[in-house]
Every structure is written in C-alpha cells, then in structure tokens.
Amino acid sequence: METVLSPLVFYIISGVLVLGVLIGLSLMSKPKTARTGNAISAASAVIAIAVTMFNYKVLTAPVIWGAIALGVIISIFIAVKVKMIQMPQLVALLNGFGGLSSALVAILSVKQAGDMFSKYTAAVALVIGFITFTGSLVAAGKLHKLLPQKPVVLKGHTALIAVTIILTVVAVVLNAPIWATALLAACFGILFSVRVGGADMPITISLLNSLSGVAGGIAGIAVGDVMLVAIGGIVGASGLLLTQIMCRAMNRSLVSILIGSTAVKAAAPAAQEEAPAEDEAVPEEAAEEEPAEEEETALSPEEILKAAQKVIIIPGYGMALAQAQSKVKMLADKLEEKGAEVKFAIHPVAGRMPGHMNVLLCEVDVPYDKLYEMEVINPEFKDCDTVIVVGANDVINPAANTAEGTPIYGMPVLDAAEAKHVIICNFDENPGYAGVPNPLYKMKNTILLLGDAKETVSQLIDSI
C-alpha cells in the first residue's frame, strides 16, 4: 500500500509515540501521577491514529471519520452514565471490543494476504480476537448478573474445551473457511470463561485484557504496521504481567483457571467441633473459662470502637454495591479523631477487577499510603483491636484454609479472624461469590451488623 512517509520516518515517529505510551504506563503505577500518565498514554494513542491515517492517505475517508464520531459519542455517553460500581463489566466489555476489532482486521488480512506467512498470522489474530471477544462478553455478563455469577460447568466440559482447541488449531493449519475458524474460537472463548467464577474473575479479566493486546499485536504483524505491533505488545505484556502477579498472590496457576480446575462445586467448610450434649459432663476448667468469653463478646460496637487503638478496615464488593465508600471514609476519620490508628487491608481480588477497591477509596480521598496489600497487613491482625469488614466475604473466609474441594481452598485470605474483635457490615449472612459458607460469622469475637452498608456504617459513625 502506498504511503506518504518513508519507512524510516514512520518508524521513528512510531518509536516516539510508543515511548510516550510506556512513559504514561510508568506514571500510572504511582497514584499521584496516575492521571498525568493516563493523559500522556491517551494523547500518544490519538496521535498514533492520526499519523497512521495520514501515512496511509485516509484522512479524507468519510467512513472512518463517521466511525470515529460514533465512537466519541458512545464513549462520552459511557463516561457520563456508567457508575464506578459498573467499571468491572465495562472493562471486560472494552477488552472484548478490542479483541473484535483485531479479529475484523484479521478477516480483511486473510482475504487480501498474498503470502502464507501473512495468511497464517492473520488467522492466529482472528482466533485470539474472537476468543477475547466472546470470553469478555461472558465475563461482562457474569459481572452484570445477566449470566450466573458462579462457575457453570457443563457435562464433559474439559473434553469440550480440549476438542475445541484441537479443532481450532487444525482449522488454522489447514486454512479452513474464516467463518469456521471464527466459530471455533468463539466457542472456546465461551467455554473457558463460563466456568470461571468467584475469586478467579479478576484474574480472568486481566488475562482477557492481555489477550486483546496480543490480538492487536499479531494483527499488526499481519498488516505490516509496526506501531500496532508495538502498542499491542505493550498491552499484552502488561496484562500478562498483572495476571501472573495475581495468580501468585492467589496461589493459583493460570493453567488451572483456564481448564477450570478451580471451578468446583462449593462445599461446606470443615466441620467445627460439636458442642457437648446437655447431659454430658463439661470439664471444670472449660466451665470456668466460659464466662470470660461471654463477657468479652458482650461488648457493644460502640464500646469496642471507643476502646480501639488499632483498627483495620476491610472493604469488599458489598461496599461498592452500597456505594458506601464515602461513609467508610467518614468512619475512618472519626476513629482517627479519637486517636485510633486506622489502616485499610486490600485483598488482591477484592471486588470484581484488579484495583477495584483502591479506585473506590481514592475516589473519596482516602490517602493511598493507608491502603495495605494482603502480604503486608496480614501479620498485623493478631495485634489489632478491631477489624471492620464492609461488604467482604470470600477474602476473609477462613474456610479457605480448611474446606477442601471448594473454589477458595488454598486461596490466601486476610486474617481478620485473628483480631480481638471483628465487626462485619454485610447485607446478609449468605455465602460470598464463591458460594462457600463463612465460619467467621459464627466466631465469638464477631459482631454482625446486617443490612445496607451505608446504614450500618452510619450507625458505627454515630456510635463513636
């Protein structure tokens, strides 16, 4: 295709713009510079689009400008209408559209490819693009409660996935019709995503984000656009790096998530010791200790909070649903005014996407240095006076250490149970997203304040 710029000049401009994207990503890793970094990356991407249109002489194409105008209108509408609580499903949806756009580029490339390398490259981009598209649609549907949020395991699910993968590879190698290759890839995307649920969903979203970048990069190879290759590679690499970090934090392997070995039916946590029968003798020592335990748990939330010197707040998806983050900030301020030390414990998969809780808390000006990752904060729970849980369940469930055969078994959790007192502001006592009952609710150092988190947290504020 005829171009305006020489290859050397285009490569130099591409290199500068890619460097701008990398600088923006680097700045995004720090809260104080995240907005600046986002603006730099966005500006670099816009300039990259303009340079590409100029280089390939499509600046005057009405179809392209019409598509851009439609995209701008939709994006402005989304920015105004979509709430922060809906951000996870929006991210999943945008990942899917990224995959679909790469797949459409690949379809055109397959039809126009003049050599086998371009044809095979385009076919691979087509496959990854459609896997990303359908997998992301399923993830968005689960997050938006249009589909079952828990893992959906079909009969012979693993065999279906294996057959789909094999047939997809065969279709690429044999240059099967585009529609057949796309259909097989789309089926695989649905099959692998539909049986992901619970704590694995944020990992899946970050993986799909990576795949959208990989699809774009390979599509760039197919059409010979170095800028698309580079930026797609950056998105793919950063998404994969985040996926690996989260897998390590969750004690999961990426393969186990993809083949659905973590998507097992939730079982009840390990049985607790049964209480002695009424006519069964109780040892004198145990009888003497009982009143002390009763006295400890007889304290009201007001008395507990007024006496607390070290408080750890654990936010979860329920806080996001109730939009209670502003109330949580007020509670933290009240506790600090009376002299308590307040920290926030952030589990790597709290919420429905990576960084979900961080974004919500920063939205109400909770200082970022008060947010602590799980491995940093966990040793402090044993010396903590009070833990306040707001809408979290699976990430504090001690059954993860004992309930074999459940989706959360082996998953590192926040050690809230080790604190002296635990106050839980959850909507009800039902199991969390993973469907595993939480024995923390029944422990003697736990007080349950059930109902809307905005109201229960307001009660705690008023009690101080």
Tab-separated table of C-alpha atoms in Angstrom:
chain	number	residue	atom	x	y	z
A	1	MET	CA	0.000	0.000	0.000
A	2	GLU	CA	1.334	3.433	-0.947
A	3	THR	CA	2.370	5.648	1.966
A	4	VAL	CA	3.161	9.336	2.462
A	5	LEU	CA	6.042	8.926	4.912
A	6	SER	CA	9.180	6.942	4.247
A	7	PRO	CA	9.512	3.730	6.294
A	8	LEU	CA	12.367	5.242	8.340
A	9	VAL	CA	10.413	8.388	9.262
A	10	PHE	CA	7.322	6.311	10.132
A	11	TYR	CA	9.413	4.014	12.349
A	12	ILE	CA	10.965	6.981	14.170
A	13	ILE	CA	7.555	8.584	14.798
A	14	SER	CA	6.183	5.227	15.902
A	15	GLY	CA	9.089	4.792	18.313
A	16	VAL	CA	8.483	8.202	19.897
A	17	LEU	CA	4.754	7.525	20.324
A	18	VAL	CA	5.351	4.060	21.764
A	19	LEU	CA	7.809	5.636	24.203
A	20	GLY	CA	5.041	8.074	25.172
A	21	VAL	CA	2.720	5.152	25.930
A	22	LEU	CA	5.415	3.491	28.049
A	23	ILE	CA	6.070	6.701	29.989
A	24	GLY	CA	2.348	7.036	30.611
A	25	LEU	CA	2.140	3.454	31.899
A	26	SER	CA	5.093	4.089	34.187
A	27	LEU	CA	3.413	7.183	35.650
A	28	MET	CA	0.192	5.208	36.170
A	29	SER	CA	1.962	2.974	38.672
A	30	LYS	CA	2.005	5.852	41.190
A	31	PRO	CA	-1.253	7.354	42.492
A	32	LYS	CA	-0.016	10.946	42.429
A	33	THR	CA	0.979	10.779	38.764
A	34	ALA	CA	-1.624	8.278	37.503
A	35	ARG	CA	-3.887	10.873	35.881
A	36	THR	CA	-0.958	12.515	34.117
A	37	GLY	CA	0.231	9.117	32.914
A	38	ASN	CA	-3.211	8.252	31.630
A	39	ALA	CA	-3.392	11.543	29.736
A	40	ILE	CA	0.051	11.027	28.167
A	41	SER	CA	-0.808	7.492	27.034
A	42	ALA	CA	-4.178	8.603	25.650
A	43	ALA	CA	-2.614	11.532	23.789
A	44	SER	CA	0.053	9.242	22.313
A	45	ALA	CA	-2.649	6.835	21.114
A	46	VAL	CA	-4.669	9.642	19.492
A	47	ILE	CA	-1.576	10.982	17.700
A	48	ALA	CA	-0.750	7.431	16.584
A	49	ILE	CA	-4.198	7.133	14.964
A	50	ALA	CA	-3.775	10.495	13.230
A	51	VAL	CA	-0.277	9.655	11.957
A	52	THR	CA	-1.465	6.271	10.650
A	53	MET	CA	-4.406	7.872	8.825
A	54	PHE	CA	-2.096	10.483	7.300
A	55	ASN	CA	0.543	7.944	6.289
A	56	TYR	CA	-1.952	5.693	4.508
A	57	LYS	CA	-3.863	8.598	2.913
A	58	VAL	CA	-7.217	8.006	4.584
A	59	LEU	CA	-7.588	11.381	6.287
A	60	THR	CA	-10.447	12.267	3.975
A	61	ALA	CA	-12.290	8.935	4.153
A	62	PRO	CA	-15.851	9.749	5.330
A	63	VAL	CA	-16.487	6.211	6.603
A	64	ILE	CA	-13.538	6.393	9.006
A	65	TRP	CA	-14.495	9.842	10.286
A	66	GLY	CA	-18.061	8.668	10.751
A	67	ALA	CA	-16.850	5.681	12.768
A	68	ILE	CA	-14.618	7.938	14.877
A	69	ALA	CA	-17.508	10.359	15.530
A	70	LEU	CA	-19.767	7.473	16.574
A	71	GLY	CA	-17.066	6.143	18.884
A	72	VAL	CA	-16.582	9.552	20.501
A	73	ILE	CA	-20.319	9.933	21.116
A	74	ILE	CA	-20.594	6.457	22.651
A	75	SER	CA	-17.523	6.996	24.829
A	76	ILE	CA	-18.844	10.326	26.158
A	77	PHE	CA	-22.187	8.680	26.927
A	78	ILE	CA	-20.423	5.844	28.762
A	79	ALA	CA	-18.217	8.248	30.720
A	80	VAL	CA	-21.295	10.155	31.924
A	81	LYS	CA	-23.677	7.262	32.540
A	82	VAL	CA	-21.558	4.346	33.761
A	83	LYS	CA	-21.139	4.289	37.538
A	84	MET	CA	-17.951	3.300	39.293
A	85	ILE	CA	-19.649	0.132	40.534
A	86	GLN	CA	-20.141	-0.887	36.875
A	87	MET	CA	-16.490	-0.388	35.959
A	88	PRO	CA	-15.512	-4.118	36.068
A	89	GLN	CA	-18.091	-5.134	33.464
A	90	LEU	CA	-17.220	-2.078	31.365
A	91	VAL	CA	-13.533	-3.052	31.385
A	92	ALA	CA	-14.488	-6.592	30.371
A	93	LEU	CA	-16.672	-5.242	27.572
A	94	LEU	CA	-13.922	-2.940	26.281
A	95	ASN	CA	-11.493	-5.873	26.288
A	96	GLY	CA	-13.996	-7.725	24.130
A	97	PHE	CA	-14.335	-4.866	21.652
A	98	GLY	CA	-10.547	-4.682	21.423
A	99	GLY	CA	-10.461	-8.358	20.508
A	100	LEU	CA	-13.287	-7.939	17.987
A	101	SER	CA	-11.548	-5.028	16.250
A	102	SER	CA	-8.386	-7.132	15.869
A	103	ALA	CA	-10.492	-10.019	14.534
A	104	LEU	CA	-12.088	-7.747	11.918
A	105	VAL	CA	-8.652	-6.540	10.800
A	106	ALA	CA	-7.562	-10.172	10.610
A	107	ILE	CA	-10.570	-11.129	8.458
A	108	LEU	CA	-9.644	-8.475	5.885
A	109	SER	CA	-5.995	-9.519	6.062
A	110	VAL	CA	-6.822	-13.194	5.433
A	111	LYS	CA	-8.751	-12.236	2.287
A	112	GLN	CA	-6.013	-9.937	0.994
A	113	ALA	CA	-2.921	-11.861	2.131
A	114	GLY	CA	-0.548	-12.558	-0.727
A	115	ASP	CA	1.795	-14.950	1.095
A	116	MET	CA	1.359	-17.840	3.546
A	117	PHE	CA	3.046	-16.015	6.434
A	118	SER	CA	0.543	-13.165	6.323
A	119	LYS	CA	-2.338	-15.614	5.898
A	120	TYR	CA	-1.338	-17.713	8.940
A	121	THR	CA	-0.568	-14.641	11.028
A	122	ALA	CA	-3.962	-13.164	10.246
A	123	ALA	CA	-5.625	-16.490	11.122
A	124	VAL	CA	-3.932	-16.514	14.537
A	125	ALA	CA	-5.043	-12.916	15.151
A	126	LEU	CA	-8.564	-13.944	14.130
A	127	VAL	CA	-8.583	-16.798	16.655
A	128	ILE	CA	-7.238	-14.770	19.579
A	129	GLY	CA	-9.531	-11.863	18.706
A	130	PHE	CA	-12.688	-13.977	18.784
A	131	ILE	CA	-11.600	-15.811	21.951
A	132	THR	CA	-11.140	-12.420	23.598
A	133	PHE	CA	-14.453	-11.118	22.266
A	134	THR	CA	-16.707	-13.979	23.377
A	135	GLY	CA	-14.806	-14.618	26.606
A	136	SER	CA	-15.110	-10.950	27.545
A	137	LEU	CA	-18.825	-10.879	26.727
A	138	VAL	CA	-19.382	-13.822	29.068
A	139	ALA	CA	-17.276	-12.155	31.787
A	140	ALA	CA	-19.214	-8.897	31.414
A	141	GLY	CA	-22.500	-10.827	31.533
A	142	LYS	CA	-21.462	-12.557	34.743
A	143	LEU	CA	-20.365	-9.301	36.348
A	144	HIS	CA	-23.592	-7.559	35.323
A	145	LYS	CA	-25.641	-10.522	36.621
A	146	LEU	CA	-27.067	-11.296	33.185
A	147	LEU	CA	-25.420	-14.721	33.482
A	148	PRO	CA	-24.864	-16.930	36.550
A	149	GLN	CA	-22.009	-15.464	38.575
A	150	LYS	CA	-20.902	-18.827	39.891
A	151	PRO	CA	-18.945	-21.294	37.736
A	152	VAL	CA	-21.074	-23.024	35.098
A	153	VAL	CA	-19.669	-26.489	34.450
A	154	LEU	CA	-21.197	-28.433	31.567
A	155	LYS	CA	-21.138	-32.196	31.219
A	156	GLY	CA	-17.772	-33.148	29.730
A	157	HIS	CA	-16.619	-29.527	29.936
A	158	THR	CA	-12.897	-30.307	29.910
A	159	ALA	CA	-13.295	-32.632	26.921
A	160	LEU	CA	-15.286	-29.950	25.064
A	161	ILE	CA	-12.529	-27.404	25.642
A	162	ALA	CA	-9.827	-29.847	24.519
A	163	VAL	CA	-11.724	-30.743	21.334
A	164	THR	CA	-12.395	-27.071	20.585
A	165	ILE	CA	-8.714	-26.187	20.962
A	166	ILE	CA	-7.625	-29.044	18.696
A	167	LEU	CA	-10.191	-28.212	16.021
A	168	THR	CA	-9.224	-24.521	16.138
A	169	VAL	CA	-5.539	-25.342	15.598
A	170	VAL	CA	-6.440	-27.706	12.745
A	171	ALA	CA	-8.619	-25.006	11.165
A	172	VAL	CA	-5.707	-22.528	11.246
A	173	VAL	CA	-3.197	-25.025	9.831
A	174	LEU	CA	-5.498	-26.188	7.039
A	175	ASN	CA	-6.654	-22.667	6.140
A	176	ALA	CA	-10.265	-23.544	6.874
A	177	PRO	CA	-13.007	-21.045	5.939
A	178	ILE	CA	-12.953	-17.869	8.022
A	179	TRP	CA	-16.412	-18.478	9.463
A	180	ALA	CA	-15.442	-21.966	10.691
A	181	THR	CA	-12.239	-20.750	12.364
A	182	ALA	CA	-14.058	-17.804	13.949
A	183	LEU	CA	-16.871	-20.044	15.227
A	184	LEU	CA	-14.478	-22.499	16.853
A	185	ALA	CA	-12.503	-19.675	18.504
A	186	ALA	CA	-15.720	-18.054	19.728
A	187	CYS	CA	-16.881	-21.372	21.220
A	188	PHE	CA	-13.594	-21.769	23.090
A	189	GLY	CA	-13.885	-18.240	24.495
A	190	ILE	CA	-17.349	-19.043	25.847
A	191	LEU	CA	-16.399	-22.469	27.218
A	192	PHE	CA	-13.361	-21.285	29.164
A	193	SER	CA	-14.972	-18.096	30.503
A	194	VAL	CA	-18.358	-19.506	31.528
A	195	ARG	CA	-16.914	-21.788	34.186
A	196	VAL	CA	-14.784	-19.123	35.791
A	197	GLY	CA	-16.300	-17.583	38.880
A	198	GLY	CA	-15.646	-16.373	42.378
A	199	ALA	CA	-12.193	-15.061	43.152
A	200	ASP	CA	-10.837	-16.099	39.747
A	201	MET	CA	-12.887	-13.479	37.860
A	202	PRO	CA	-10.414	-10.559	38.361
A	203	ILE	CA	-7.615	-12.824	37.119
A	204	THR	CA	-9.706	-13.711	34.066
A	205	ILE	CA	-10.369	-10.039	33.290
A	206	SER	CA	-6.653	-9.210	33.409
A	207	LEU	CA	-5.947	-12.230	31.163
A	208	LEU	CA	-8.568	-11.097	28.639
A	209	ASN	CA	-7.010	-7.631	28.712
A	210	SER	CA	-3.695	-9.219	27.831
A	211	LEU	CA	-5.270	-11.252	25.019
A	212	SER	CA	-6.801	-8.118	23.499
A	213	GLY	CA	-3.302	-6.648	23.256
A	214	VAL	CA	-1.841	-9.870	21.848
A	215	ALA	CA	-4.584	-9.978	19.204
A	216	GLY	CA	-3.827	-6.376	18.255
A	217	GLY	CA	-0.100	-7.026	18.053
A	218	ILE	CA	-0.496	-10.083	15.827
A	219	ALA	CA	-2.984	-8.216	13.641
A	220	GLY	CA	-0.311	-5.522	13.306
A	221	ILE	CA	2.141	-8.145	12.046
A	222	ALA	CA	-0.447	-9.337	9.513
A	223	VAL	CA	-0.950	-5.847	8.068
A	224	GLY	CA	2.674	-4.764	8.478
A	225	ASP	CA	2.012	-1.879	10.914
A	226	VAL	CA	4.924	-1.590	13.342
A	227	MET	CA	3.076	0.855	15.584
A	228	LEU	CA	0.162	-1.542	16.091
A	229	VAL	CA	2.612	-4.355	16.794
A	230	ALA	CA	4.431	-2.343	19.461
A	231	ILE	CA	1.379	-0.974	21.267
A	232	GLY	CA	-0.387	-4.328	21.102
A	233	GLY	CA	2.709	-5.943	22.561
A	234	ILE	CA	2.765	-3.417	25.430
A	235	VAL	CA	-0.884	-4.090	26.303
A	236	GLY	CA	-0.364	-7.837	26.031
A	237	ALA	CA	2.786	-7.872	28.145
A	238	SER	CA	1.420	-5.585	30.873
A	239	GLY	CA	-1.816	-7.586	31.093
A	240	LEU	CA	0.062	-10.873	31.281
A	241	LEU	CA	2.393	-9.489	33.956
A	242	LEU	CA	-0.607	-8.413	36.049
A	243	THR	CA	-2.191	-11.828	35.529
A	244	GLN	CA	0.942	-13.587	36.766
A	245	ILE	CA	1.201	-11.304	39.807
A	246	MET	CA	-2.416	-12.005	40.732
A	247	CYS	CA	-2.029	-15.756	40.201
A	248	ARG	CA	0.913	-15.801	42.598
A	249	ALA	CA	-0.994	-13.714	45.142
A	250	MET	CA	-3.978	-16.075	44.891
A	251	ASN	CA	-1.911	-19.262	44.956
A	252	ARG	CA	-3.397	-20.176	41.571
A	253	SER	CA	-1.846	-21.366	38.337
A	254	LEU	CA	-3.062	-19.816	35.110
A	255	VAL	CA	-3.494	-23.273	33.588
A	256	SER	CA	-5.765	-24.381	36.437
A	257	ILE	CA	-8.002	-21.357	35.833
A	258	LEU	CA	-8.125	-21.865	32.065
A	259	ILE	CA	-9.037	-25.559	32.342
A	260	GLY	CA	-11.498	-24.825	35.139
A	261	SER	CA	-9.950	-26.990	37.844
A	262	THR	CA	-10.763	-24.276	40.413
A	263	ALA	CA	-14.416	-24.153	39.342
A	264	VAL	CA	-15.679	-26.946	41.568
A	265	LYS	CA	-18.926	-27.035	43.424
A	266	ALA	CA	-18.764	-25.222	46.735
A	267	ALA	CA	-18.789	-27.491	49.736
A	268	ALA	CA	-19.382	-26.667	53.340
A	269	PRO	CA	-16.284	-25.694	55.304
A	270	ALA	CA	-14.634	-28.140	57.609
A	271	ALA	CA	-16.910	-29.190	60.399
A	272	GLN	CA	-16.449	-27.362	63.646
A	273	GLU	CA	-16.302	-29.160	66.944
A	274	GLU	CA	-19.732	-30.093	68.194
A	275	ALA	CA	-20.937	-28.652	71.453
A	276	PRO	CA	-21.319	-31.203	74.275
A	277	ALA	CA	-24.767	-32.603	74.852
A	278	GLU	CA	-26.803	-31.158	77.688
A	279	ASP	CA	-26.361	-34.280	79.817
A	280	GLU	CA	-22.677	-34.571	79.008
A	281	ALA	CA	-20.234	-33.513	81.663
A	282	VAL	CA	-18.289	-30.324	80.970
A	283	PRO	CA	-14.745	-30.096	82.382
A	284	GLU	CA	-14.452	-27.647	85.268
A	285	GLU	CA	-11.644	-25.718	83.541
A	286	ALA	CA	-13.783	-25.171	80.461
A	287	ALA	CA	-16.706	-24.135	82.626
A	288	GLU	CA	-14.553	-21.549	84.351
A	289	GLU	CA	-13.310	-20.106	81.044
A	290	GLU	CA	-16.777	-19.750	79.535
A	291	PRO	CA	-17.895	-16.659	81.479
A	292	ALA	CA	-14.763	-14.784	80.372
A	293	GLU	CA	-15.591	-15.445	76.703
A	294	GLU	CA	-19.195	-14.412	77.226
A	295	GLU	CA	-18.081	-11.195	78.892
A	296	GLU	CA	-15.724	-10.385	76.008
A	297	THR	CA	-18.368	-10.778	73.327
A	298	ALA	CA	-20.996	-8.933	75.365
A	299	LEU	CA	-19.401	-5.608	74.426
A	300	SER	CA	-21.393	-3.415	72.047
A	301	PRO	CA	-19.906	-1.998	68.827
A	302	GLU	CA	-19.907	1.419	70.499
A	303	GLU	CA	-17.794	0.174	73.422
A	304	ILE	CA	-15.460	-1.738	71.109
A	305	LEU	CA	-14.807	1.229	68.824
A	306	LYS	CA	-14.350	3.723	71.631
A	307	ALA	CA	-11.688	1.486	73.208
A	308	ALA	CA	-9.950	0.544	69.956
A	309	GLN	CA	-6.480	1.927	69.386
A	310	LYS	CA	-5.617	-0.032	66.247
A	311	VAL	CA	-8.318	-0.549	63.597
A	312	ILE	CA	-8.116	-2.278	60.232
A	313	ILE	CA	-10.912	-1.717	57.702
A	314	ILE	CA	-11.518	-4.378	55.039
A	315	PRO	CA	-13.578	-3.186	52.034
A	316	GLY	CA	-15.235	-5.554	49.578
A	317	TYR	CA	-17.648	-5.695	46.684
A	318	GLY	CA	-20.586	-5.092	49.031
A	319	MET	CA	-19.159	-1.648	49.813
A	320	ALA	CA	-19.130	-0.931	46.089
A	321	LEU	CA	-22.708	-2.164	45.653
A	322	ALA	CA	-23.956	0.013	48.508
A	323	GLN	CA	-21.804	2.953	47.364
A	324	ALA	CA	-20.691	3.219	50.970
A	325	GLN	CA	-17.094	4.334	50.368
A	326	SER	CA	-17.822	7.915	51.472
A	327	LYS	CA	-19.295	6.610	54.739
A	328	VAL	CA	-16.261	4.380	55.227
A	329	LYS	CA	-14.018	7.432	54.819
A	330	MET	CA	-16.092	9.299	57.432
A	331	LEU	CA	-15.789	6.337	59.801
A	332	ALA	CA	-12.016	6.251	59.372
A	333	ASP	CA	-11.797	9.996	60.030
A	334	LYS	CA	-13.914	9.672	63.178
A	335	LEU	CA	-11.722	6.882	64.506
A	336	GLU	CA	-8.566	8.882	63.841
A	337	GLU	CA	-10.051	11.944	65.541
A	338	LYS	CA	-10.360	9.939	68.739
A	339	GLY	CA	-6.737	8.803	68.461
A	340	ALA	CA	-7.011	5.407	66.799
A	341	GLU	CA	-4.623	4.201	64.114
A	342	VAL	CA	-6.589	3.206	61.011
A	343	LYS	CA	-5.373	1.118	58.079
A	344	PHE	CA	-7.144	-0.395	55.085
A	345	ALA	CA	-6.465	-4.007	54.095
A	346	ILE	CA	-6.784	-4.622	50.344
A	347	HIS	CA	-7.070	-8.199	49.091
A	348	PRO	CA	-5.734	-8.672	45.523
A	349	VAL	CA	-9.142	-9.858	44.239
A	350	ALA	CA	-11.434	-7.724	46.401
A	351	GLY	CA	-14.180	-6.504	44.108
A	352	ARG	CA	-14.523	-7.660	40.527
A	353	MET	CA	-11.359	-6.398	38.865
A	354	PRO	CA	-7.749	-5.635	39.834
A	355	GLY	CA	-7.522	-2.423	41.868
A	356	HIS	CA	-11.307	-2.081	42.256
A	357	MET	CA	-11.179	-1.191	45.972
A	358	ASN	CA	-8.209	1.143	45.501
A	359	VAL	CA	-10.129	3.155	42.915
A	360	LEU	CA	-13.271	3.417	45.059
A	361	LEU	CA	-11.368	4.530	48.163
A	362	CYS	CA	-9.199	7.006	46.279
A	363	GLU	CA	-12.409	8.410	44.808
A	364	VAL	CA	-13.352	9.624	48.318
A	365	ASP	CA	-9.800	10.842	49.093
A	366	VAL	CA	-8.623	8.024	51.326
A	367	PRO	CA	-4.825	8.554	51.348
A	368	TYR	CA	-3.132	5.896	49.265
A	369	ASP	CA	-0.496	5.311	51.924
A	370	LYS	CA	-3.245	3.969	54.203
A	371	LEU	CA	-4.013	1.131	51.761
A	372	TYR	CA	-2.022	-2.020	52.521
A	373	GLU	CA	-1.680	-5.139	50.408
A	374	MET	CA	-2.531	-8.510	51.901
A	375	GLU	CA	1.002	-9.800	52.475
A	376	VAL	CA	1.940	-6.564	54.262
A	377	ILE	CA	-1.119	-6.236	56.511
A	378	ASN	CA	-1.725	-9.891	57.424
A	379	PRO	CA	0.914	-10.070	60.209
A	380	GLU	CA	-0.763	-7.064	61.917
A	381	PHE	CA	-4.181	-8.647	62.502
A	382	LYS	CA	-3.075	-10.523	65.625
A	383	ASP	CA	-2.218	-7.193	67.292
A	384	CYS	CA	-5.327	-5.422	66.018
A	385	ASP	CA	-8.054	-4.287	68.432
A	386	THR	CA	-10.862	-4.172	65.883
A	387	VAL	CA	-11.402	-5.214	62.309
A	388	ILE	CA	-14.289	-3.591	60.441
A	389	VAL	CA	-15.443	-5.543	57.405
A	390	VAL	CA	-17.572	-3.648	54.868
A	391	GLY	CA	-19.124	-5.879	52.246
A	392	ALA	CA	-16.365	-8.502	52.076
A	393	ASN	CA	-16.846	-12.255	52.384
A	394	ASP	CA	-14.666	-14.645	50.381
A	395	VAL	CA	-11.489	-12.620	51.002
A	396	ILE	CA	-11.841	-13.023	54.803
A	397	ASN	CA	-13.227	-16.567	54.805
A	398	PRO	CA	-11.016	-18.810	56.993
A	399	ALA	CA	-12.614	-21.810	55.270
A	400	ALA	CA	-10.064	-21.204	52.512
A	401	ASN	CA	-7.565	-22.937	54.792
A	402	THR	CA	-9.725	-25.967	55.580
A	403	ALA	CA	-12.575	-26.509	53.087
A	404	GLU	CA	-11.007	-28.808	50.520
A	405	GLY	CA	-12.855	-29.149	47.244
A	406	THR	CA	-14.223	-25.595	47.236
A	407	PRO	CA	-13.369	-22.758	44.828
A	408	ILE	CA	-11.497	-20.830	47.533
A	409	TYR	CA	-9.476	-23.686	49.047
A	410	GLY	CA	-5.802	-22.728	49.142
A	411	MET	CA	-6.572	-19.087	48.362
A	412	PRO	CA	-4.711	-16.681	50.672
A	413	VAL	CA	-7.191	-14.618	52.674
A	414	LEU	CA	-6.990	-11.673	55.062
A	415	ASP	CA	-6.520	-12.971	58.609
A	416	ALA	CA	-9.384	-10.946	60.086
A	417	ALA	CA	-10.291	-13.789	62.456
A	418	GLU	CA	-7.062	-13.202	64.421
A	419	ALA	CA	-8.136	-9.738	65.590
A	420	LYS	CA	-9.518	-9.165	69.079
A	421	HIS	CA	-12.892	-8.005	67.722
A	422	VAL	CA	-14.460	-8.242	64.263
A	423	ILE	CA	-17.407	-6.071	63.225
A	424	ILE	CA	-18.968	-7.181	59.933
A	425	CYS	CA	-21.188	-4.801	57.959
A	426	ASN	CA	-22.573	-7.127	55.294
A	427	PHE	CA	-26.006	-7.254	53.681
A	428	ASP	CA	-26.765	-10.769	54.955
A	429	GLU	CA	-25.146	-13.990	56.143
A	430	ASN	CA	-25.284	-15.697	52.762
A	431	PRO	CA	-22.072	-17.138	51.264
A	432	GLY	CA	-19.991	-14.872	49.055
A	433	TYR	CA	-19.381	-15.002	45.314
A	434	ALA	CA	-17.616	-18.368	45.609
A	435	GLY	CA	-20.606	-19.909	47.406
A	436	VAL	CA	-18.675	-21.104	50.458
A	437	PRO	CA	-20.222	-20.525	53.948
A	438	ASN	CA	-18.076	-18.304	56.164
A	439	PRO	CA	-17.355	-19.690	59.658
A	440	LEU	CA	-16.076	-16.265	60.759
A	441	TYR	CA	-19.719	-15.220	61.153
A	442	LYS	CA	-20.148	-17.738	63.982
A	443	MET	CA	-16.989	-16.920	65.921
A	444	LYS	CA	-17.361	-15.418	69.389
A	445	ASN	CA	-15.241	-12.359	68.613
A	446	THR	CA	-17.529	-11.397	65.704
A	447	ILE	CA	-20.432	-8.946	65.695
A	448	LEU	CA	-22.742	-8.942	62.662
A	449	LEU	CA	-24.439	-5.719	61.563
A	450	LEU	CA	-26.631	-6.910	58.707
A	451	GLY	CA	-28.283	-4.648	56.160
A	452	ASP	CA	-27.308	-1.935	53.702
A	453	ALA	CA	-23.663	-0.998	54.298
A	454	LYS	CA	-24.401	2.720	54.110
A	455	GLU	CA	-26.797	2.411	57.035
A	456	THR	CA	-24.724	0.052	59.184
A	457	VAL	CA	-21.538	2.083	58.706
A	458	SER	CA	-23.531	5.224	59.554
A	459	GLN	CA	-24.562	3.528	62.785
A	460	LEU	CA	-20.918	2.937	63.650
A	461	ILE	CA	-20.115	6.589	62.909
A	462	ASP	CA	-22.911	7.752	65.207
A	463	SER	CA	-21.777	5.393	67.963
A	464	ILE	CA	-18.298	6.909	68.281
